[in-house]
Coordinates of C-alpha atoms in Angstrom, one line a residue:
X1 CA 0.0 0.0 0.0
X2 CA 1.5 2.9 -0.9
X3 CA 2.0 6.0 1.5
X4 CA 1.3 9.5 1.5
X5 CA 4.2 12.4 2.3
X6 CA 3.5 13.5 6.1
X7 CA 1.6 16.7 6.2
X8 CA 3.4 20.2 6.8
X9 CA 0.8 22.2 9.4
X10 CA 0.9 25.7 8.2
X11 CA -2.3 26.6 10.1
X12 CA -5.9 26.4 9.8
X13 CA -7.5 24.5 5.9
X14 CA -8.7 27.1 3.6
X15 CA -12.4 27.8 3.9
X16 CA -14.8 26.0 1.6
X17 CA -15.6 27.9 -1.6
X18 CA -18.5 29.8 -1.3
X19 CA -20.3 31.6 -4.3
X20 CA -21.8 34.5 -2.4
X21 CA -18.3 35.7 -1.5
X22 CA -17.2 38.3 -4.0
X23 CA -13.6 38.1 -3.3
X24 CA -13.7 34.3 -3.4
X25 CA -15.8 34.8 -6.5
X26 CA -13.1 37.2 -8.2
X27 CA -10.6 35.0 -7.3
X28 CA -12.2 31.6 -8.8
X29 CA -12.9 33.4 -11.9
X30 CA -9.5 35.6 -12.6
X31 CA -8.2 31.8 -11.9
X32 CA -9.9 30.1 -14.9
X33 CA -9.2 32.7 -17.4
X34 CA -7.1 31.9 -20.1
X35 CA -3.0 33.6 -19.5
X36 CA -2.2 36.5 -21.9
X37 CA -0.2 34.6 -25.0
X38 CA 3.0 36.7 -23.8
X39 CA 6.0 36.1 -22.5
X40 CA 6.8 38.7 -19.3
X41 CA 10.0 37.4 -18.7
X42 CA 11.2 37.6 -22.3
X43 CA 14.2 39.8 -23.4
X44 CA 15.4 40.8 -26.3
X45 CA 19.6 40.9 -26.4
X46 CA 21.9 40.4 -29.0
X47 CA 24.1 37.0 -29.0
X48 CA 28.1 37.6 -29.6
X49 CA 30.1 35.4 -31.0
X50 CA 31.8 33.8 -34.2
X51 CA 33.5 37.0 -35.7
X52 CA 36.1 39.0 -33.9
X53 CA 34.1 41.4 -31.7
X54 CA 30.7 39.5 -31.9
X55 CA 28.0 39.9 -34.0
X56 CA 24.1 41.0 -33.4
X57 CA 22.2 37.7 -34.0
X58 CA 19.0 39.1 -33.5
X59 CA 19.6 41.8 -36.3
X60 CA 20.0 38.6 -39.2
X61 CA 16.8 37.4 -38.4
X62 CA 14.0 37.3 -41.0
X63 CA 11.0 40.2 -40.7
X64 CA 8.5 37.3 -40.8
X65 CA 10.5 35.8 -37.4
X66 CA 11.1 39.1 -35.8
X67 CA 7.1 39.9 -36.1
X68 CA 6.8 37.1 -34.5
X69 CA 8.9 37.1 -31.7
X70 CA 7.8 41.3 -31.0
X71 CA 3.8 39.6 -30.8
X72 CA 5.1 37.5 -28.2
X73 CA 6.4 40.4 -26.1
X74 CA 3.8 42.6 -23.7
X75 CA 2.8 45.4 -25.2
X76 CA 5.5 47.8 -23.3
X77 CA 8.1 45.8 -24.2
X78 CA 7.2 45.5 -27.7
X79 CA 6.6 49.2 -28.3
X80 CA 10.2 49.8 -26.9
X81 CA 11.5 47.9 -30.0
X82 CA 10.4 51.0 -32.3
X83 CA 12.6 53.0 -31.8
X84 CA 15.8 51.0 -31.8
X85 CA 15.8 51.8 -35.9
X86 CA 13.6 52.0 -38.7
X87 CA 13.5 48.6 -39.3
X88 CA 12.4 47.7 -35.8
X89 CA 9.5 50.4 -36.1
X90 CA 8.0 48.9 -39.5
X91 CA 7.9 45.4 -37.6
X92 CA 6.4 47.0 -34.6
X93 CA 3.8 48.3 -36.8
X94 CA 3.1 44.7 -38.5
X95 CA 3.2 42.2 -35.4
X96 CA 0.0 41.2 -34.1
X97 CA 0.2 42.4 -30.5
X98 CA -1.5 41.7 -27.6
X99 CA -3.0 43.8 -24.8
X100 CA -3.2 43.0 -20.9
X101 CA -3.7 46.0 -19.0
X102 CA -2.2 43.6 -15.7
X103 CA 1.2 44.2 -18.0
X104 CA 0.5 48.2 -17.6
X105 CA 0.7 48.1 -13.8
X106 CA 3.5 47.5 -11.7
X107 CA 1.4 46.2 -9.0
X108 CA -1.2 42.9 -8.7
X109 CA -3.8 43.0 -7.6
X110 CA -5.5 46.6 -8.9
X111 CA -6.7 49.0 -6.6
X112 CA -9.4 50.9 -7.5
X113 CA -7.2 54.3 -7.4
X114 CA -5.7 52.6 -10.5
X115 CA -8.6 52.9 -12.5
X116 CA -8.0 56.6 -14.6
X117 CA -4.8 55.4 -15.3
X118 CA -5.0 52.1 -16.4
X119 CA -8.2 53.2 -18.8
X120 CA -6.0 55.9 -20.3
X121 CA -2.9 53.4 -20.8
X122 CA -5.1 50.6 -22.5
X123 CA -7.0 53.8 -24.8
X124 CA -3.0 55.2 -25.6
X125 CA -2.4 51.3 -26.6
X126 CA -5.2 50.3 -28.6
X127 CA -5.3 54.1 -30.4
X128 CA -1.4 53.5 -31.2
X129 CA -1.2 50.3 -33.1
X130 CA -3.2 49.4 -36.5
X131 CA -3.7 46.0 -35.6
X132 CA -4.4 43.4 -35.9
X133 CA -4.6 42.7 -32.1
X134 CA -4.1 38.9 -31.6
X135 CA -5.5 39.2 -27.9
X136 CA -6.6 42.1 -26.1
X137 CA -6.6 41.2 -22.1
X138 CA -8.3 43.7 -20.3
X139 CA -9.3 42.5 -16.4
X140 CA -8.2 45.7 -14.1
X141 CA -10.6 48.3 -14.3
X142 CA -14.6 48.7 -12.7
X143 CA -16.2 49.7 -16.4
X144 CA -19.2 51.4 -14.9
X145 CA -18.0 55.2 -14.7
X146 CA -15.7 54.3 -17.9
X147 CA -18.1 53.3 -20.2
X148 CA -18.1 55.5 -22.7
X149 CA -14.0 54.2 -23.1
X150 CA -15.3 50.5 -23.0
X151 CA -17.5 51.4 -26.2
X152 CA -14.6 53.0 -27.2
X153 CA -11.8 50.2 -27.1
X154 CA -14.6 47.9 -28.6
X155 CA -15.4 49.6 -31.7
X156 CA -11.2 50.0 -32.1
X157 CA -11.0 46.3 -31.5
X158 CA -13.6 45.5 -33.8
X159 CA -11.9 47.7 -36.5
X160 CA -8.4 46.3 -36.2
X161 CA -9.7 42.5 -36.1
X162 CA -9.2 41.4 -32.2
X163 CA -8.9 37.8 -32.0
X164 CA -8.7 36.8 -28.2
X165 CA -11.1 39.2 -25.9
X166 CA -11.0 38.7 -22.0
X167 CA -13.1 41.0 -20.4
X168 CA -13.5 41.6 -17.2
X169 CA -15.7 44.3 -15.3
X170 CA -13.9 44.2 -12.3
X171 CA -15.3 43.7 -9.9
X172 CA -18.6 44.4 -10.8
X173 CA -21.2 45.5 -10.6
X174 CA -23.5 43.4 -12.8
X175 CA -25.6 46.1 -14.1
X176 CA -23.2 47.4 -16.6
X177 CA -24.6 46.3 -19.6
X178 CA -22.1 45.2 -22.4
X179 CA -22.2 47.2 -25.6
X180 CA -23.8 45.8 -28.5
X181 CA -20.9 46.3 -30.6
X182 CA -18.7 43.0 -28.7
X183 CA -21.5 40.9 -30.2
X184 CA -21.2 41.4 -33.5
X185 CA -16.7 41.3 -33.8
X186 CA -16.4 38.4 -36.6
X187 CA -12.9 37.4 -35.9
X188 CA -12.8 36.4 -32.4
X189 CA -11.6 33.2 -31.7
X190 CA -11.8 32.9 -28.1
X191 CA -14.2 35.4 -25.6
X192 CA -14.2 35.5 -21.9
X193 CA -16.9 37.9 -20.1
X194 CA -17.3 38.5 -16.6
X195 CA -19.4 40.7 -14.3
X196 CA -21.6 42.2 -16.8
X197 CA -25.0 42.5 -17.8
X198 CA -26.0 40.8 -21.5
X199 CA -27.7 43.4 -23.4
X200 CA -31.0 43.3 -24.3
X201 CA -32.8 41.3 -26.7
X202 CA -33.0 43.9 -29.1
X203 CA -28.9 44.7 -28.5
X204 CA -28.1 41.3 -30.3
X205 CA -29.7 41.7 -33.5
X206 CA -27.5 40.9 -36.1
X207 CA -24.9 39.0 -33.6
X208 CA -22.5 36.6 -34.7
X209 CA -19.4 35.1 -34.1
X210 CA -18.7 33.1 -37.4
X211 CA -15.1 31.8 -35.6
X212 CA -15.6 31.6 -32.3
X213 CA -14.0 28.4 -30.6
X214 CA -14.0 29.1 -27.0
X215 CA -16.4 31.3 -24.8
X216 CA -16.4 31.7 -21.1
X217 CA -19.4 33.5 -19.2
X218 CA -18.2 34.0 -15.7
X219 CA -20.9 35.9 -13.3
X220 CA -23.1 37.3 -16.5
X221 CA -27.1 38.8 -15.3
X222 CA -28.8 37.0 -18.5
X223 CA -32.4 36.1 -19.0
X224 CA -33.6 32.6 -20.2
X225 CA -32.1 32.0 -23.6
X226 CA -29.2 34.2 -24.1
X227 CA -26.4 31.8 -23.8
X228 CA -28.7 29.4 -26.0
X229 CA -28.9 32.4 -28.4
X230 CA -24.7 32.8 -28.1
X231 CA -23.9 29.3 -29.1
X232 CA -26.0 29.3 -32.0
X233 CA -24.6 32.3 -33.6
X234 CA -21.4 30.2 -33.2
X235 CA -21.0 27.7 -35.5
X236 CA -17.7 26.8 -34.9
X237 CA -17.7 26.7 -31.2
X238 CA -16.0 23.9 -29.5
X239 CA -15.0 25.3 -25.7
X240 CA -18.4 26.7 -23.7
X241 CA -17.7 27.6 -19.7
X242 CA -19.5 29.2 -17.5
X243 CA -19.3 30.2 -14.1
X244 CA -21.9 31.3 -12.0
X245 CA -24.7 31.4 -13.9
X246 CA -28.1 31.4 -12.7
X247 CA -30.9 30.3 -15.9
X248 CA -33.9 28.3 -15.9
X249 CA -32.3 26.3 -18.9
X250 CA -30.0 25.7 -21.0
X251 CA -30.5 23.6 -24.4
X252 CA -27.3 22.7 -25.4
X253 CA -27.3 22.4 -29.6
X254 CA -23.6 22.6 -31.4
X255 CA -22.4 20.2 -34.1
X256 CA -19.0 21.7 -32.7
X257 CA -19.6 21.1 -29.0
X258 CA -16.5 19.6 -27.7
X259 CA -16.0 20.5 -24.2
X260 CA -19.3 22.3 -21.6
X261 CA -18.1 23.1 -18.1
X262 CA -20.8 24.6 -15.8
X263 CA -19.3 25.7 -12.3
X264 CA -21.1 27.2 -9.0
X265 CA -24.3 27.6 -10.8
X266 CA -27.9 27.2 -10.5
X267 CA -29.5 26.2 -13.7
X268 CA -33.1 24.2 -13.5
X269 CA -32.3 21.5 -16.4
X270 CA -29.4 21.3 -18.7
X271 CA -30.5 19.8 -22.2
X272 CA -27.9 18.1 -24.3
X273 CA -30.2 18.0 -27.4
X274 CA -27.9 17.6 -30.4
X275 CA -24.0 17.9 -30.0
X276 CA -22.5 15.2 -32.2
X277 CA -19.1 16.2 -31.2
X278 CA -19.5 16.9 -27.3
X279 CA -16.6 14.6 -25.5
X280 CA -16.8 16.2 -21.8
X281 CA -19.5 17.3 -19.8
X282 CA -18.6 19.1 -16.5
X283 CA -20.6 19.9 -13.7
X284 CA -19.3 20.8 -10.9
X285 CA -21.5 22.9 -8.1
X286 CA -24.1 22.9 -9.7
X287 CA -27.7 22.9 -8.0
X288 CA -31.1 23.4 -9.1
X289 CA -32.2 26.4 -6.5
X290 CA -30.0 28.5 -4.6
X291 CA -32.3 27.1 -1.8
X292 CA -30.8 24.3 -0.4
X293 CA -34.1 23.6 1.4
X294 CA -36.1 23.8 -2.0
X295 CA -35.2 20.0 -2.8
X296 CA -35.4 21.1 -6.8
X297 CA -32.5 19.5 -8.2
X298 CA -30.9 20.2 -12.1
X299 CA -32.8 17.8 -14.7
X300 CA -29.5 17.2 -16.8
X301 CA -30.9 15.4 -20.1
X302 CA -28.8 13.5 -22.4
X303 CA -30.1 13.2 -25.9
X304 CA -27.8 12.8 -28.6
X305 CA -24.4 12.7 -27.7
X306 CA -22.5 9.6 -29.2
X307 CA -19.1 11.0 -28.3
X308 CA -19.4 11.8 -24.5
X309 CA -16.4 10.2 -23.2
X310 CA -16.2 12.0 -20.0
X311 CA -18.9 13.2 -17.5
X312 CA -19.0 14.1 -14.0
X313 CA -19.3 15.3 -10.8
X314 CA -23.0 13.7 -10.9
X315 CA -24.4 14.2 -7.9
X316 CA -27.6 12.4 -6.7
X317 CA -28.1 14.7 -3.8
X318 CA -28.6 17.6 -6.3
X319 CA -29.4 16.1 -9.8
X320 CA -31.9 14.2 -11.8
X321 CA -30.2 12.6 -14.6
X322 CA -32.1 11.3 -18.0
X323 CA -31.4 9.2 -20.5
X324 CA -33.2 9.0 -23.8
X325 CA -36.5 10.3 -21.9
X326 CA -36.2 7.8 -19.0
X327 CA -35.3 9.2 -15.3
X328 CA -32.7 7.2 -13.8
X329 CA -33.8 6.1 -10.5
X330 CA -33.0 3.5 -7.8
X331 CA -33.1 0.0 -8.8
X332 CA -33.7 0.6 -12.5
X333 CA -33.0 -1.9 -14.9
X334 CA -30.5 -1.0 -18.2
X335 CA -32.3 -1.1 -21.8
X336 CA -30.7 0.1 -24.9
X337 CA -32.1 3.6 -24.3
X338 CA -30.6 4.5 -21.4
X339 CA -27.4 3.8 -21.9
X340 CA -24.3 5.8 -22.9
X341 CA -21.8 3.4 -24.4
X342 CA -19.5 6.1 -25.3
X343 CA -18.8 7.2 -21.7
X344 CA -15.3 6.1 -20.4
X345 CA -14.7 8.2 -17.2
X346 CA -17.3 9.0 -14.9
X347 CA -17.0 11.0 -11.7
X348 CA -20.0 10.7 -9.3
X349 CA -20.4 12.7 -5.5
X350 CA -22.1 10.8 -3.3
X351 CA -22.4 10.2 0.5
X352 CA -22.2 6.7 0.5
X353 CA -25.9 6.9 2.7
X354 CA -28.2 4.4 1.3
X355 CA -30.5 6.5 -0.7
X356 CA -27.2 8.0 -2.5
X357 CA -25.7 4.4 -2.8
X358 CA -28.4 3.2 -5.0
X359 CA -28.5 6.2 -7.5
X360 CA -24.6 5.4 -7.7
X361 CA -25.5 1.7 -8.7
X362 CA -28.2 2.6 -10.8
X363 CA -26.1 5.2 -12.5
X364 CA -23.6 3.0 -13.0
X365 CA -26.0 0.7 -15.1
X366 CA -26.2 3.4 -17.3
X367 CA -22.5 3.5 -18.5
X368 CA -21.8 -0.1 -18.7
X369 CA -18.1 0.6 -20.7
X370 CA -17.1 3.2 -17.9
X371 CA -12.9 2.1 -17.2
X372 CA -12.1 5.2 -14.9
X373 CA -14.9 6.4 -11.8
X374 CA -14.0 9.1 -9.5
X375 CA -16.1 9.5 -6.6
X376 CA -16.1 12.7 -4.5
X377 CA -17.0 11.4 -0.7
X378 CA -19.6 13.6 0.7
X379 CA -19.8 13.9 4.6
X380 CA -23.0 11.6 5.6
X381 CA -25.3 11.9 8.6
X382 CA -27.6 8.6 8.1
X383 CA -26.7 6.0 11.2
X384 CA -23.4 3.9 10.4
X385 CA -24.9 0.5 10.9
X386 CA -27.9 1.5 8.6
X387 CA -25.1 2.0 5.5
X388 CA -22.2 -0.9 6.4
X389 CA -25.2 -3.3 6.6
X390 CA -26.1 -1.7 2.9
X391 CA -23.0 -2.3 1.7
X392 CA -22.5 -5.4 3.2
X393 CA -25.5 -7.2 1.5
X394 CA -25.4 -4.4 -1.9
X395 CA -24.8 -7.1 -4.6
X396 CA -22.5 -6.9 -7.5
X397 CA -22.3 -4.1 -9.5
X398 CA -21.7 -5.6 -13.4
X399 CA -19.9 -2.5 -14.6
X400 CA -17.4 -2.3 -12.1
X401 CA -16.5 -6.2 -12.4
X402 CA -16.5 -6.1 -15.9
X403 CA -14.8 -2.6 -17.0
X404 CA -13.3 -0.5 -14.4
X405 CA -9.7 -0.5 -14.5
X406 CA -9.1 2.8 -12.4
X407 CA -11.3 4.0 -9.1
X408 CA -10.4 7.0 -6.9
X409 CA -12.4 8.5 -3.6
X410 CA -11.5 12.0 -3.0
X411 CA -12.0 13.8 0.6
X412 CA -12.1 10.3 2.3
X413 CA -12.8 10.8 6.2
X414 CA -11.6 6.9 7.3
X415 CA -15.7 6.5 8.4
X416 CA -17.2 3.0 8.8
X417 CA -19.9 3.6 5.8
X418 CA -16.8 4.6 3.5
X419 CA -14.6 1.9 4.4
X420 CA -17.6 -0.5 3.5
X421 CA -18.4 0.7 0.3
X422 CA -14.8 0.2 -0.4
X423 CA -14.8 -3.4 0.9
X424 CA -17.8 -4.3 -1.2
X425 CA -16.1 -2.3 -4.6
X426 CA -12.6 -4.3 -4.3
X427 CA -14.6 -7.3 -3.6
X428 CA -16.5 -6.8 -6.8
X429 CA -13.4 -5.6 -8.7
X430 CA -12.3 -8.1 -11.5
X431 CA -10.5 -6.1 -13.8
X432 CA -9.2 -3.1 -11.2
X433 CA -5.6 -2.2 -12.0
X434 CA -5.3 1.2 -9.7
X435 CA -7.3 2.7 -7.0
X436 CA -5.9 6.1 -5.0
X437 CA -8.0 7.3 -1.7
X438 CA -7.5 10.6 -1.0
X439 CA -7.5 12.0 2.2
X440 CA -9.6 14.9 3.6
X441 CA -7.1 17.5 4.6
X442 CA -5.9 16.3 8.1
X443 CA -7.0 19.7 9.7
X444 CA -10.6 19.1 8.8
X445 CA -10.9 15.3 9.9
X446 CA -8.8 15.6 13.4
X447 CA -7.2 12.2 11.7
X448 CA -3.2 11.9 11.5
X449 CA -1.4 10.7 8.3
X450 CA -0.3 7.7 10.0
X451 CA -3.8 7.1 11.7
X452 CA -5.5 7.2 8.3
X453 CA -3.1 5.1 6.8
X454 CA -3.7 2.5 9.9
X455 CA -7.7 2.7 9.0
X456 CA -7.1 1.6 5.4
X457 CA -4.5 -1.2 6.5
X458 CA -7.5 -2.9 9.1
X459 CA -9.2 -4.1 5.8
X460 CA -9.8 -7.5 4.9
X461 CA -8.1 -7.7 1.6
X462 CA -8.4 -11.4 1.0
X463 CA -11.4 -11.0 -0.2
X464 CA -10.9 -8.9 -3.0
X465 CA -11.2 -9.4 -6.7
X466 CA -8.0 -8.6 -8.5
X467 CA -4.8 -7.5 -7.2
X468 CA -4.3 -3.8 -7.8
X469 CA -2.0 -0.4 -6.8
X470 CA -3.4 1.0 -3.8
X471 CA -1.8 4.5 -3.4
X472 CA -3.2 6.6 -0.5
X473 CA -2.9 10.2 -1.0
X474 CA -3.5 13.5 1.0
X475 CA -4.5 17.0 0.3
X476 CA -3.8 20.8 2.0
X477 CA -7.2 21.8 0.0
X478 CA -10.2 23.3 1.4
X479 CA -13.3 20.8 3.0
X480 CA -15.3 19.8 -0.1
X481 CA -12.3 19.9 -2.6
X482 CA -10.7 22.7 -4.7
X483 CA -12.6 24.4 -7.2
X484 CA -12.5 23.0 -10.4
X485 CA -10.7 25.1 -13.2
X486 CA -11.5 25.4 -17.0
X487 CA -8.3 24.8 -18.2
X488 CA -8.4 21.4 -16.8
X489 CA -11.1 20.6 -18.8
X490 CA -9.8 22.1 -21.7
X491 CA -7.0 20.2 -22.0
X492 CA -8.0 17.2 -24.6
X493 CA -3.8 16.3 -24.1
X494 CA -5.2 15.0 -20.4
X495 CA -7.4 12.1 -21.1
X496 CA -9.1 12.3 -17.3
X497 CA -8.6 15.8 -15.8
X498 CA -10.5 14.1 -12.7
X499 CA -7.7 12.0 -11.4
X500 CA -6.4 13.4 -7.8
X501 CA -2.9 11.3 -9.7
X502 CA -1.6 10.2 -12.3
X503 CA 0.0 6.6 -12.5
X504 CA 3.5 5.8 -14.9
X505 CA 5.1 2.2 -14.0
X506 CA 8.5 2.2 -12.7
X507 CA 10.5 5.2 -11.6
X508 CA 11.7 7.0 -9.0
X509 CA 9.6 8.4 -6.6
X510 CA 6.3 10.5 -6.7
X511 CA 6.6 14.1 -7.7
X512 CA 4.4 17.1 -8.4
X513 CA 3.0 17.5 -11.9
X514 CA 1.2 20.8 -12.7
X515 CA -2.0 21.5 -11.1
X516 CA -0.5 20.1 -8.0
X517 CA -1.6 16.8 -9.2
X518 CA 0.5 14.1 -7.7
X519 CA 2.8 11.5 -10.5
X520 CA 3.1 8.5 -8.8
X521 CA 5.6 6.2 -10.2
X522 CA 4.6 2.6 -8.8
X523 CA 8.2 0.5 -8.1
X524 CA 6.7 -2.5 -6.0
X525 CA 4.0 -5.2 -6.2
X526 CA 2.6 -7.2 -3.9
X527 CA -0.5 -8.9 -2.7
X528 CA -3.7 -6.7 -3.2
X529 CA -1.9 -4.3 -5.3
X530 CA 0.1 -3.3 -2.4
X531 CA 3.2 -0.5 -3.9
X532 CA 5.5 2.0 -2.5
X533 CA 6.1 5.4 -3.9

């Protein structure tokens, strides 16, 4: 069994995410925006060597390659390059620059005193170059006494063919509406919003976004439809987030769809209706009223969607899910039209209760080729003996003996009910290869590394299926788990952004990959998958 790294103690866990917090808020959503495509540390100097004296490298190279190392450059740094000679000034001129007003302060994070003259910097910046602008980053200033400069740098980025728009009303409020004139810019590629208002109806006639690829909506006031309006207009559209969003619906229709990620919001139903394309579905936080009380829970409806490989965090607690018209509840039985073969990694939150333990079966029947599940453990208050005795008699679960070569539990507490359904899944197991149980953050639980570890060695592995790689794992995160971030879903180079780890035979020892995500190189086998890292 492998061990976890003992836990440094730098003081109290960072508190749980909460929506209603605006600096939480601001901080979530300046996290999932997409970096500036510059370089700040990059600098331009001229390599001697070769010729008596040295000679100016930089000078020989190409206009073509020049252009395209000044785009790369903030926009400072790359107007500095005009006036080393003529030469430098005509490829100023012709680079496609890019524009993050976070690159015109010498300071993070902005103050609202910095307002005036970070507006008049980014109107100097945008008025000085004639495009085109390959991204124009704009995140620093509170647009509602400056909106006459938003419309402003809009209609200039419009004219000199923006490509990448982030922007951010920071932060807030949401009654600045956005000017009709962002809707209707034909060559973005990628658009990020946040903190706004959506104009009204009437404000996106004649919208379009003929090659948009990626949007982000992050804390947007819009009424039932505009987002459903948005992706139409987009035909090309592969990337749709959105953060805190609060809709009665959303129909999602794209024959682009690649990738939907919905985060810390409250939408009534969610409607894939026709997205040939669509390979991840992402849902995490979100809830059906912002009334926990309520009981209303998010209808999410599949319809046609033959290339979903990835979907998650279901959570029966909060969500109705339907297949093919059919509700999936407890103890239904699998047909042909409810299930989703395409589906390879599933990620489910559940609190192992028995109500909850019975969707999870019954879900699983719908996604009989799943080979990865991630389950998020959710802090339970039915009795104990009430859930190990469910566990205990819970009878084979088909998928899991047949498919599942990879299970992980996230924010695992070492409680009896948890440790049963454990039991009863490595019982079941036939075809298991890893499984990696990650720790709630010690400072939550009140249980040591070494005690946890001690919880997970008391069970009776002789019973188990297969043997497998056991890795136990820990986290300094927040009760309830980190948000999740965009760009993790994003990333089609990851084929599981869920996994707390990632897994590579033979090696040294574990190391930190980025996000913070664990590599863990297994180096020993024994009986019931026991390794050390």
């Amino acid at each position: 069994m492998a061990r976890r790294a003992p836990f440094p103690n730098p003081g109290p866990p960072p508190p749980p995410f909460d929506v209603r917090d605006t600096e939480q808020l601001v901080s979530y959503v300046s996290s999932c925006l997409p970096d500036p495509p510059v370089s700040t540390t990059a600098r331009f100097s001229a390599r001697r060597g070769g010729a008596p004296g040295g000679a100016d490298r930089i000078s020989g190279l190409s206009d073509g390659l020049l252009r395209d190392i000044v785009s790369r450059l903030p926009f400072k740094d790359a107007a500095r390059t005009a006036v080393l000679a003529t030469r430098w000034r005509r490829v100023w001129l012709e680079a496609p620059l890019a524009v993050a007003d976070a690159h015109l302060l010498d300071h993070w994070p902005p103050i609202p005193a910095d307002a005036p003259a970070v507006t008049a910097a980014v109107s100097a910046a945008l008025a000085a170059h004639p495009g085109p602008f390959r991204c124009a980053h704009l995140v620093s200033t509170r647009m509602d006494a400056h909106q006459p400069q938003l419309r402003r740098w809009l209609r200039l980025l419009a004219a000199k063919d923006v490509q990448e728009l982030v922007l951010i009303n920071r932060p807030g409020p949401r009654e600045v509406p956005l000017p009709a004139t962002l809707f209707r810019i034909a060559t973005l590629t990628c658009l990020y919003i946040g903190f706004w208002k959506f104009p009204d109806a009437a404000g996106l006639h004649g919208a379009s976004f003929p090659n948009l690829r990626e949007l982000g909506i992050c804390s947007v006031a819009v009424k039932d439809g505009d987002i459903d309006s948005l992706v139409a207009r987009s035909p090309l559209l592969e990337i749709l987030n959105i953060i805190q969003g609060n809709v009665k619906g959303l129909c999602l229709v794209g024959r682009s769809l690649r990738c939907v990620q919905i985060c810390a919001s409250v939408v009534e139903s969610i409607t894939v209706v026709n997205a040939p394309c669509l390979e991840r579905l992402v849902l995490w936080d979100v809830r059906g009223s912002r009334n926990p009380a309520s009981g209303l829970r998010t209808r999410i409806k599949i319809g046609t969607a033959p290339k979903l490989n990835l979907l998650g965090y279901l959570d029966p607690a909060h969500h109705l899910l339907e297949i093919g018209g059919t509700t999936i509840t407890a103890g239904i039985e699998p047909s042909a039209s409810i299930i989703l073969t395409s589906v390879k990694r599933l990620s489910l939150k559940a609190c192992f209760g028995a109500n909850d333990a019975m969707i999870v079966q019954a879900f699983l029947k719908c996604f009989p080729n799943v080979e990865t599940l991630h389950i998020m453990s959710v802090k339970c208050d039915e009795p104990t003996g009430k859930l190990i005795k469910f566990w205990q008699e819970a009878g084979p679960m088909v998928s899991v003996m047949m498919r599942i070569k990879m299970m992980t539990i996230n924010e695992f507490r070492g409680e009896q009910h948890e440790l049963a359904f454990v039991q009863s899944f490595f019982e079941n197991a036939r075809v298991l290869k890893y499984a990696a149980i990650t720790a709630a953050n010690t400072r939550v639980t009140g249980i040591s590394d070494n005690q946890m570890f001690s919880i997970l060695q008391t069970m009776d592995d002789s019973r188990w299926g297969c043997n497998f790689g056991l890795f136990v794992l820990g986290t300094h995160g927040p009760e309830g788990g980190r948000p999740w971030l965009f760009q993790r879903g994003a990333d089609f180079s990851d084929d599981d952004p869920f996994a707390p780890c990632k897994v590579i035979e033979g090696g040294p020892a574990s190391e930190t990959g980025e996000n913070e995500i664990p590599v863990v190189r297994v180096v020993r086998w024994s009986r019931a998958g026991s390794s050390t890292y």
